[in-house]
Each structure stands twice: as C-alpha cells, then as structure tokens.
mmCIF file of C-alpha atoms in Angstrom:
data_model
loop_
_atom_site.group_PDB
_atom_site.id
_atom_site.type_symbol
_atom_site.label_atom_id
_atom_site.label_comp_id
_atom_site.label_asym_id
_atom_site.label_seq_id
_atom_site.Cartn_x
_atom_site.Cartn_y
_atom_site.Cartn_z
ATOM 1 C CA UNK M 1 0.000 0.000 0.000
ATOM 2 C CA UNK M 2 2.499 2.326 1.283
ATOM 3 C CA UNK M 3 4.722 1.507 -2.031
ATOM 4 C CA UNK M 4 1.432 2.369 -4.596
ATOM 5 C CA UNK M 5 1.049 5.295 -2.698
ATOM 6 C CA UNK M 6 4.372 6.605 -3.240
ATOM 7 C CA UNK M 7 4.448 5.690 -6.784
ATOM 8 C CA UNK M 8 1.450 7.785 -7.324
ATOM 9 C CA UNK M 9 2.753 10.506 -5.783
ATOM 10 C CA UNK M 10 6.498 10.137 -8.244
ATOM 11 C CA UNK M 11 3.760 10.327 -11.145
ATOM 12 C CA UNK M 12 1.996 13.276 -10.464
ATOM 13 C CA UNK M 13 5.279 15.138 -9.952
ATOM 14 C CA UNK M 14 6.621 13.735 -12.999
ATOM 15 C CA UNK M 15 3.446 14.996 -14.806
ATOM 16 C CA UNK M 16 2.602 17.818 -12.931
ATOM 17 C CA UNK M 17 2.680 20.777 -15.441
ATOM 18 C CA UNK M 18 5.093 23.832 -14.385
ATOM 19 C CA UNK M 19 3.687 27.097 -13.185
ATOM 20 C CA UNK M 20 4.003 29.939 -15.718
ATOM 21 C CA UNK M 21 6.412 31.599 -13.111
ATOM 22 C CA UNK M 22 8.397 28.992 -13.693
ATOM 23 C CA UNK M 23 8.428 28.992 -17.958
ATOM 24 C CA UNK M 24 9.144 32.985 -17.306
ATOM 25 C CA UNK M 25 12.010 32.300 -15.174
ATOM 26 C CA UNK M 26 13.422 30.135 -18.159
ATOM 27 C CA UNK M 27 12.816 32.592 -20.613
ATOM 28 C CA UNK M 28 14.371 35.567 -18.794
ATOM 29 C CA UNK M 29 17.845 32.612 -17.761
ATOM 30 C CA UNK M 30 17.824 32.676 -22.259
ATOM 31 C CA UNK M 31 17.159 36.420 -22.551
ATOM 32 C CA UNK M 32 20.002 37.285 -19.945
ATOM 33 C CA UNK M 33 22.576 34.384 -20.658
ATOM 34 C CA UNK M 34 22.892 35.673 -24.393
ATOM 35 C CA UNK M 35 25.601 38.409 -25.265
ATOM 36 C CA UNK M 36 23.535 39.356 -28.361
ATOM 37 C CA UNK M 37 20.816 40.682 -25.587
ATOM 38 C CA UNK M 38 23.069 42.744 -23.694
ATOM 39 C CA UNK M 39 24.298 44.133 -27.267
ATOM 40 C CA UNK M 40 21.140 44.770 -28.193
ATOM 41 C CA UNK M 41 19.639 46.405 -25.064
ATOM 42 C CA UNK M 42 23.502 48.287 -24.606
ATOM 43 C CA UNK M 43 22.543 49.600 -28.421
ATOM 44 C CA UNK M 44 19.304 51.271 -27.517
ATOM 45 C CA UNK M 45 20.664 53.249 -24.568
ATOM 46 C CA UNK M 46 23.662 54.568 -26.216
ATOM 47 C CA UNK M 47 21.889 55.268 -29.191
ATOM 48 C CA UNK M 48 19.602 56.480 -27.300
ATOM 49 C CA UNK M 49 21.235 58.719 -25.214
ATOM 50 C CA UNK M 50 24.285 59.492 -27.419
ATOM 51 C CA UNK M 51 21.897 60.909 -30.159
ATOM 52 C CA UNK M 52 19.685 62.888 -27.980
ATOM 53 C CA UNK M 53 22.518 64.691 -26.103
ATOM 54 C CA UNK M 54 24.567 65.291 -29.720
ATOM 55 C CA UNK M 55 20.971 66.914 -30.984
ATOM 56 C CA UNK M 56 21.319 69.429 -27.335
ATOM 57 C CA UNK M 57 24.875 70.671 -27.840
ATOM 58 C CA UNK M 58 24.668 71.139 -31.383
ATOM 59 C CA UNK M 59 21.229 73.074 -30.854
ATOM 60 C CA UNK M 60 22.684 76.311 -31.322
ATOM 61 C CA UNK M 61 24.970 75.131 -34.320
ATOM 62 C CA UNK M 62 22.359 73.700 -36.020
ATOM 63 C CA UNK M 63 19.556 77.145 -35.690
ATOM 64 C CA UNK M 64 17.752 77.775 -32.226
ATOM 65 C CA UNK M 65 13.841 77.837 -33.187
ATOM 66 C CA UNK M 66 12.610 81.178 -33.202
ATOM 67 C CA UNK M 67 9.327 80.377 -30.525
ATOM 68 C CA UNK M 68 9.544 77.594 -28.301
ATOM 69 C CA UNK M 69 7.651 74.824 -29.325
ATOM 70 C CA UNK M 70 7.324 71.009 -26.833
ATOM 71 C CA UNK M 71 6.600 69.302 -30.183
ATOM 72 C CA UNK M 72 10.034 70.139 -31.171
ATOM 73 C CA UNK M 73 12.265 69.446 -27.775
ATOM 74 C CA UNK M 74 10.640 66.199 -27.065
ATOM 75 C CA UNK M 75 10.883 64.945 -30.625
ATOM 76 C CA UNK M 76 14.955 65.775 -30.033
ATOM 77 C CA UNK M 77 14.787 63.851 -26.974
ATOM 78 C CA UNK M 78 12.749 60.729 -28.139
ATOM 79 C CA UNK M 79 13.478 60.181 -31.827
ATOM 80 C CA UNK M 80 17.315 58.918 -31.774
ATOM 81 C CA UNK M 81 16.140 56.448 -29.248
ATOM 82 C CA UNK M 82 12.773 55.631 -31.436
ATOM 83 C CA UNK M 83 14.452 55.808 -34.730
ATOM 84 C CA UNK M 84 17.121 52.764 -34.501
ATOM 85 C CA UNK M 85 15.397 51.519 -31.420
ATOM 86 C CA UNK M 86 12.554 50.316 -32.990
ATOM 87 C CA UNK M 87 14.469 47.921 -35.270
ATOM 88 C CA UNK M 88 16.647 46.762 -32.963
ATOM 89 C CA UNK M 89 13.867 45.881 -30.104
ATOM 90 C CA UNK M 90 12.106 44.213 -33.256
ATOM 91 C CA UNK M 91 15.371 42.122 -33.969
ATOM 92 C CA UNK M 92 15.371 40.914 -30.247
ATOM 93 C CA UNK M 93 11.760 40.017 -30.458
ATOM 94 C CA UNK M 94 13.393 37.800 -33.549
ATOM 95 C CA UNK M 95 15.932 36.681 -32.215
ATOM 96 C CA UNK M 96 14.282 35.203 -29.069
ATOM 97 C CA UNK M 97 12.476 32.365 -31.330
ATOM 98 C CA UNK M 98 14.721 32.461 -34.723
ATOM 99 C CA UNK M 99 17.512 31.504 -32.523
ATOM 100 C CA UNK M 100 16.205 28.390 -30.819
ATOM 101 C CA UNK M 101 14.325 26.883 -34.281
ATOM 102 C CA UNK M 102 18.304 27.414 -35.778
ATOM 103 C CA UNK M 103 19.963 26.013 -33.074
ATOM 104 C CA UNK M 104 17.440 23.296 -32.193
ATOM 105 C CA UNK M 105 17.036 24.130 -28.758
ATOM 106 C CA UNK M 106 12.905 24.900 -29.352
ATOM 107 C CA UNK M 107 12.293 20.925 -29.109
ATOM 108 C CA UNK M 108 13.889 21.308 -25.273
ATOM 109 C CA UNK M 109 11.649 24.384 -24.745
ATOM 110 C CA UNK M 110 8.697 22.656 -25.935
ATOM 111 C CA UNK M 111 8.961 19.434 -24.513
ATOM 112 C CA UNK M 112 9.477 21.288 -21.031
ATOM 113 C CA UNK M 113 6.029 23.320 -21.829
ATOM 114 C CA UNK M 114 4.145 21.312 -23.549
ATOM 115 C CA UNK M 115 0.765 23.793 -23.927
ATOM 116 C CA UNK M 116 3.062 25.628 -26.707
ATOM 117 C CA UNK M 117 1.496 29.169 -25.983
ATOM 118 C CA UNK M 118 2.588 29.359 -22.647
ATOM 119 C CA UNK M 119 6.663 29.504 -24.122
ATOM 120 C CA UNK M 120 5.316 31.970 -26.319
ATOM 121 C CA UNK M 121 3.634 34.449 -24.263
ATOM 122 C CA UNK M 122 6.906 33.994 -21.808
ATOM 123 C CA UNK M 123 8.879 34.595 -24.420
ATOM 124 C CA UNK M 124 6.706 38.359 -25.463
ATOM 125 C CA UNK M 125 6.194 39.199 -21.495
ATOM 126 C CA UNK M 126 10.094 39.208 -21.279
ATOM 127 C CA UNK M 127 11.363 40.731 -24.496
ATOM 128 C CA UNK M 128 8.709 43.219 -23.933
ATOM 129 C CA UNK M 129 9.784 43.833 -19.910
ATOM 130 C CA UNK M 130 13.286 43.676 -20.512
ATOM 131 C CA UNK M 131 13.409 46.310 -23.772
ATOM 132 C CA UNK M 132 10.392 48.575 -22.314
ATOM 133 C CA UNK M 133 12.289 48.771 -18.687
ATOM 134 C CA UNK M 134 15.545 49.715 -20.630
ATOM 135 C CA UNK M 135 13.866 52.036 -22.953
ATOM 136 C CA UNK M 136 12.480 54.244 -20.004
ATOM 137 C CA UNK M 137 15.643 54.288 -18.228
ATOM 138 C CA UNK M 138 16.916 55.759 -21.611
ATOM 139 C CA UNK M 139 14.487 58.489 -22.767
ATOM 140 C CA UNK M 140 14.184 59.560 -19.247
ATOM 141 C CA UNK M 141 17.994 60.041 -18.835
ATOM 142 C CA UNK M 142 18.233 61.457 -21.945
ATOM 143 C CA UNK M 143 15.192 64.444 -20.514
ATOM 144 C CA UNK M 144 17.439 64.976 -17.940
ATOM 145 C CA UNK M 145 20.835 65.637 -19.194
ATOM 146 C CA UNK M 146 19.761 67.513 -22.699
ATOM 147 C CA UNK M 147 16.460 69.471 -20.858
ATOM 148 C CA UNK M 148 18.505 72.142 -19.146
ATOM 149 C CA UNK M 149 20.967 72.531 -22.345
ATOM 150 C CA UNK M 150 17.319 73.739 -23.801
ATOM 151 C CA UNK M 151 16.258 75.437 -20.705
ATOM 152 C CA UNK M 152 19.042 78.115 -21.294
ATOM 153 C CA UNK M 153 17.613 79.129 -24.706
ATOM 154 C CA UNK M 154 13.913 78.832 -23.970
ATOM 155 C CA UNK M 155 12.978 75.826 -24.856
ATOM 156 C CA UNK M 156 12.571 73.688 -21.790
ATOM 157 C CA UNK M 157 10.031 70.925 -21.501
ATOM 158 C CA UNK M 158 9.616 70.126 -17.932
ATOM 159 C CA UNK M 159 7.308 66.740 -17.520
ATOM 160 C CA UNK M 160 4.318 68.528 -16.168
ATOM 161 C CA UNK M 161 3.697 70.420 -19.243
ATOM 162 C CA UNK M 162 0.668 68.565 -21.379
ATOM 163 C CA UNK M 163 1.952 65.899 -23.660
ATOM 164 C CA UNK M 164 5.543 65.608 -22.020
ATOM 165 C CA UNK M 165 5.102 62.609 -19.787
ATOM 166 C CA UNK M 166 2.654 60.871 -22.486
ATOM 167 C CA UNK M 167 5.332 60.900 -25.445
ATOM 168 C CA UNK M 168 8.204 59.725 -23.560
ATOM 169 C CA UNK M 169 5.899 57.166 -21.528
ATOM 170 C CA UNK M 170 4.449 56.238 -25.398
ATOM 171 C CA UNK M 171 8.202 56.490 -27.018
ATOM 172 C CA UNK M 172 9.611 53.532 -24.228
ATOM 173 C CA UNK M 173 6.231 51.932 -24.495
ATOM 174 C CA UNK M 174 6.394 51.491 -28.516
ATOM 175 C CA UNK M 175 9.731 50.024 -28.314
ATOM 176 C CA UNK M 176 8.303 47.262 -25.749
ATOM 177 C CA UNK M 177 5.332 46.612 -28.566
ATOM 178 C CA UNK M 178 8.025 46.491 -31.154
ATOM 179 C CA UNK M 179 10.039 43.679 -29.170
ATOM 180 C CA UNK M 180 6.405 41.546 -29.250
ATOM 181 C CA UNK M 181 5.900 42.492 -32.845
ATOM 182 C CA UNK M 182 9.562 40.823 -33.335
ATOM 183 C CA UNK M 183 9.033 37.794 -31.029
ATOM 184 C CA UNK M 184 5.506 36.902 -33.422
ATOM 185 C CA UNK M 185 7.369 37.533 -36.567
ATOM 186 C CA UNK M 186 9.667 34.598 -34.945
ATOM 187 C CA UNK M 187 7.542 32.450 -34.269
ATOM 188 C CA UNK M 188 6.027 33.349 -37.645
ATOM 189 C CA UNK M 189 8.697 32.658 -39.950
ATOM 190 C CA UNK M 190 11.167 30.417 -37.930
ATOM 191 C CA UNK M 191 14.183 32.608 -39.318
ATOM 192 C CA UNK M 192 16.215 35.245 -37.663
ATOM 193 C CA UNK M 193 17.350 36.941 -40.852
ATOM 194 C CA UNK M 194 13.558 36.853 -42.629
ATOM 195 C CA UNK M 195 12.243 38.108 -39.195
ATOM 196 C CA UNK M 196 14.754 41.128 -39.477
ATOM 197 C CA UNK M 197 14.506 42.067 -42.725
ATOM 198 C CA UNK M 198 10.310 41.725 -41.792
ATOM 199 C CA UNK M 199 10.927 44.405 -38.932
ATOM 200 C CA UNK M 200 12.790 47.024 -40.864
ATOM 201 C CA UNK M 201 10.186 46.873 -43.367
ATOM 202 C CA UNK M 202 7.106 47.209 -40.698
ATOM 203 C CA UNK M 203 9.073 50.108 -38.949
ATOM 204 C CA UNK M 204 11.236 51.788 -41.080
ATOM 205 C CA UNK M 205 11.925 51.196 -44.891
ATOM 206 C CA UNK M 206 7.695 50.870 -45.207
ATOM 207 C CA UNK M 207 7.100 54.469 -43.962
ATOM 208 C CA UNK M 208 9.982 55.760 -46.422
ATOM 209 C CA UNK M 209 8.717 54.400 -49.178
ATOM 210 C CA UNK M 210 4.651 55.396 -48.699
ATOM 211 C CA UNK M 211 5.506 58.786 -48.476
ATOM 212 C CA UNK M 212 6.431 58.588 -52.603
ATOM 213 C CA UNK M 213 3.414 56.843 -53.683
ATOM 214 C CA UNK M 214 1.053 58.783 -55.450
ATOM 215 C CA UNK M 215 -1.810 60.285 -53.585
ATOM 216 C CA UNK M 216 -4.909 58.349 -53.407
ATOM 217 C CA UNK M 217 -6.850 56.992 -50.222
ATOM 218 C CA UNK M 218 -5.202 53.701 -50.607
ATOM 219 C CA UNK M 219 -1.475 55.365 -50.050
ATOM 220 C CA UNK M 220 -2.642 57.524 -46.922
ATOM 221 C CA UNK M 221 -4.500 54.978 -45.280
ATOM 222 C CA UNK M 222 -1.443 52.716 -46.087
ATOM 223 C CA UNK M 223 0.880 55.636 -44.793
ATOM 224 C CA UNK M 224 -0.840 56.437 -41.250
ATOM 225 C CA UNK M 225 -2.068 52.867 -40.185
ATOM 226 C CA UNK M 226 2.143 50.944 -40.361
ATOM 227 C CA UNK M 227 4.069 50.574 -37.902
ATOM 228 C CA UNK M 228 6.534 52.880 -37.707
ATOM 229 C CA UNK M 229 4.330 55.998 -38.686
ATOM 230 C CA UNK M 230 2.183 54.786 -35.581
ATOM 231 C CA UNK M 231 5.069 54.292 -33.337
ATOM 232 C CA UNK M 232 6.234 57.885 -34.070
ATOM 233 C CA UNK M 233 3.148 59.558 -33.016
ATOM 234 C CA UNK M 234 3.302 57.698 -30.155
ATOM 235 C CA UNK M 235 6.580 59.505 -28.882
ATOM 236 C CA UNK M 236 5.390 62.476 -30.357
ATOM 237 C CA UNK M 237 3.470 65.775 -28.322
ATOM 238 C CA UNK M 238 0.395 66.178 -29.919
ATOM 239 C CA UNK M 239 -1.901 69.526 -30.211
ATOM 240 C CA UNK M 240 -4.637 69.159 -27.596
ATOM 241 C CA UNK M 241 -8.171 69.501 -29.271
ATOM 242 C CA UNK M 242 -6.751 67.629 -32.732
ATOM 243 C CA UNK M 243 -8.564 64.880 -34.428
ATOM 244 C CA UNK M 244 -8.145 61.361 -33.668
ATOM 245 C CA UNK M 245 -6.936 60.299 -37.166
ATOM 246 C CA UNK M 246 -6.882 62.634 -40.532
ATOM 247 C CA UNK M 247 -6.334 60.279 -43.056
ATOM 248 C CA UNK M 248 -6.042 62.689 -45.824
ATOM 249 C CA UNK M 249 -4.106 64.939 -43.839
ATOM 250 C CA UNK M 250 -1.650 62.295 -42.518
ATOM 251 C CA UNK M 251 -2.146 62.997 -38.485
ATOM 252 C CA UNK M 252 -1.895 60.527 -36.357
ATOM 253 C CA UNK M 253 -2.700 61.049 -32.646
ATOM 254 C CA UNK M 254 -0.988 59.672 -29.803
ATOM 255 C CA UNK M 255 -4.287 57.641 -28.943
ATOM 256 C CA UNK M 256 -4.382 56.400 -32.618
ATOM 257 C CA UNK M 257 -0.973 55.626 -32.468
ATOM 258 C CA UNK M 258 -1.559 53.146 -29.565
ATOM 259 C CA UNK M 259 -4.271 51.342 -30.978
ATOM 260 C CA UNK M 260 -2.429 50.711 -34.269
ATOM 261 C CA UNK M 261 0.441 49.692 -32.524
ATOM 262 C CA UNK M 262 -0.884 47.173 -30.628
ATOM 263 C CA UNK M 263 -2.970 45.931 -33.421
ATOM 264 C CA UNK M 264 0.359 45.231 -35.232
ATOM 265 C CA UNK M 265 2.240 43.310 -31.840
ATOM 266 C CA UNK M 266 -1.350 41.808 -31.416
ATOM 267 C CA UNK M 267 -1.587 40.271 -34.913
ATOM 268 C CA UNK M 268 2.013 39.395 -35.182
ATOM 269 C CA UNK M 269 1.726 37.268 -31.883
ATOM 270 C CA UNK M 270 -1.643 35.609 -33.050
ATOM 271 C CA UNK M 271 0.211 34.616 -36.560
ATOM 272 C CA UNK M 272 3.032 33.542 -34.640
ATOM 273 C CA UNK M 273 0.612 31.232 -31.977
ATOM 274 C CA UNK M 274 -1.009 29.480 -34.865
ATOM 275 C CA UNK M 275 2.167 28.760 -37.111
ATOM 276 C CA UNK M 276 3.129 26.872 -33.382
ATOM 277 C CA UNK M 277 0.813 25.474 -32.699
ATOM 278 C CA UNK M 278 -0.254 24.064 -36.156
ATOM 279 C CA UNK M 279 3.435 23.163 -37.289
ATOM 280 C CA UNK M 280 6.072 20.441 -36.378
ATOM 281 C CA UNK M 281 8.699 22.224 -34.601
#
C-alpha cells in the first residue's frame, strides 16, 4: 500500500505541469545568458542617449527655433532612441524564437512546456519587460541631461507640461510593442534573418517608401495605419483639441498611435501562436 502510494505521488510530480512563473524564469535565464541581448539592449541606450545629447549641444549650431515649441524638444529627446530603437527591439523580439528553431534548442523548450502558448507568451512578457524597462531608463535620462541645455535658450520641456510625460511614456512603451511584434514575426517565420529584414520593413523602410506613392486613399491609409508611422506619433506631443486620425491629412494622434500599434504586436503574436501550434517544430 504504502509503495502504490508513493508511486502515485512520483507520477503526479513527474506529470505535474510547471507554473508559468516557472516557464518565465526560463525565458528571462535565455534572454540574460545571451551576449547578443546585452548588445542589443547596450545599443538602444547609447543610441539612445548618445543621439539625444549630440541633438542638445549642437542646438545652437544647427539654428535655435525662433518660438519655443514642446513638439520640437521632445521629438529631439525621443526620436534617436525611437528611430534605430525600434528595429533593434524588433530584432530581439526575432531573435528570441529564430535563434532556438536554428539552433534546435525549441524541441527542449517545448517538450518542457508542452501547452506551446505558454513559451510563447513567456517569451513576449520578457522581451517586452526587458526592452520597455531599458527604454524608459533611456528616454528619461536622456530628458534629464539635454532638458537644461534647452532650458538656457527657452525651450525647456519640464514633464508637467501637457503631452511631455505621455510621449516619452508612449516612445519607451512602442519600443516594448516592437520587441512583441519581433518575437511573433519569430515564431512566424522560424528565421532570424527573414524576421529582421520583416521588422525594418514594418518600422522603417515601409514608412519611407509610402511617403512617394502617389496620392490616393489607398497610399494615406497605407501611410498612417504601419508601424513605424504609428510608433512615431506615439513619442510624439500632440496639439490638444486635434482629431483622432486625418487620413487625408496624414495625423496621427498619440491615442491612434496606440491602438495601431498594438494591433500590429497583437496580430504578429496571433500569426506567430497558430504557425506553433499548427506546425512540427
């Protein structure tokens, strides 16, 4: 008796499935134990940082504007961080699933979760934590320093003025999306290099290239709902009062921005779910 007893007790803990704390831990031991993730989130606070503070000291170099405008001093402060951070968040995203399907380590992730999803949503919380958490530290340093190099000509944006706390909350936030966007594509495709050459399309190369196509309804509702247009009004301080979306007129709130964002990460992760779930790995 005693002997059936403790046999049925080996079985359950042989079978017992482990907790989602546990498939997170996992995930952030892979995130943290690869130099190409400390590269990676290294890149977006020097870039980051660097480019914000170069914008600040060349200010009066380059032409101080003539009236002060937020629009203008938080766009220095969040687009070197947005512009290159974006692509590289969405490359860590990638790299999180294209690395394991080229290296063959996804059969020992999957046979240690078996309910597939659960690696994958580990896999988004923590590329999304880890990127998002370094992206605030980053466009909140880079306020700090480069804010009283414009304070001395005027053009100060402390974070209680409207729209300041929003667009650098929204710029850190975007790059967190873009890190899920990357970690779908992944899972999508099974291919670090096709995932990266997918994210500087969504975020970069696709907003360059609408902006030549001729005008029709088709190019501006192309132009204001991708990626990186979105992402970028995000970061952005926005005119209080303005219109949600102006399709014709190519503005994108900071509201709008959101949604479409998410949309994007949202879909991405859903194509990536059911290509693993429906595929051999």
């Amino acid at each position: 008796m005693m002997s059936l007893i403790t046999k049925a007790h080996r079985t359950d803990a042989r079978t017992r499935r482990p907790p989602f704390a546990a498939t997170l831990h996992s995930e952030w031991l892979k995130l943290t134990s690869l130099p190409s993730s400390f590269l990676a989130l290294g890149g977006i606070l020097a870039i980051g940082l660097g480019g914000s503070l170069f914008l600040a000291l060349t200010l009066e170099s380059s032409g101080v504007p003539s009236v002060p405008s937020l629009e203008r001093t938080i766009g220095d402060v969040t687009i070197p961080m947005v512009i290159l951070g974006q692509i590289i968040a969405g490359i860590l995203g990638v790299m999180s699933m294209g690395a394991e399907y080229s290296s063959g380590a996804i059969q020992s992730t999957l046979l240690a979760s078996p309910k597939r999803l659960r690696a994958l949503w580990a896999k988004a919380i923590v590329a999304c934590g880890a990127v998002t958490a370094v992206a605030l530290v980053t466009v909140f340093a880079s306020w700090a320093v480069t804010n009283p190099v414009y304070a001395e000509f005027g053009l100060d944006a402390p974070l209680t003025s409207p729209g300041v706390l929003p667009a650098l909350l929204g710029a850190a936030a975007y790059l967190g999306l873009c890190a899920v966007f990357g970690v779908g594509l992944g899972a999508l495709v099974r291919s670090t290099t096709a995932g990266a050459i997918l994210v500087f399309v969504a975020t970069l190369l696709g907003p360059v290239l609408t902006s030549v196509l001729p005008y029709s309804l088709f190019s501006r509702v192309l132009r204001v709902m991708l990626l990186g247009n979105a992402g970028d009004a995000m970061s952005r301080v926005t005119a209080e009062g303005g219109p949600f979306l102006d399709v014709w007129g190519g503005h994108i709130s900071a509201g709008a921005g959101w949604l479409f964002v998410s949309a994007w990460a949202a879909a991405a992760l859903i194509a990536g779910a059911v290509a693993l779930t429906k595929r051999d790995a």
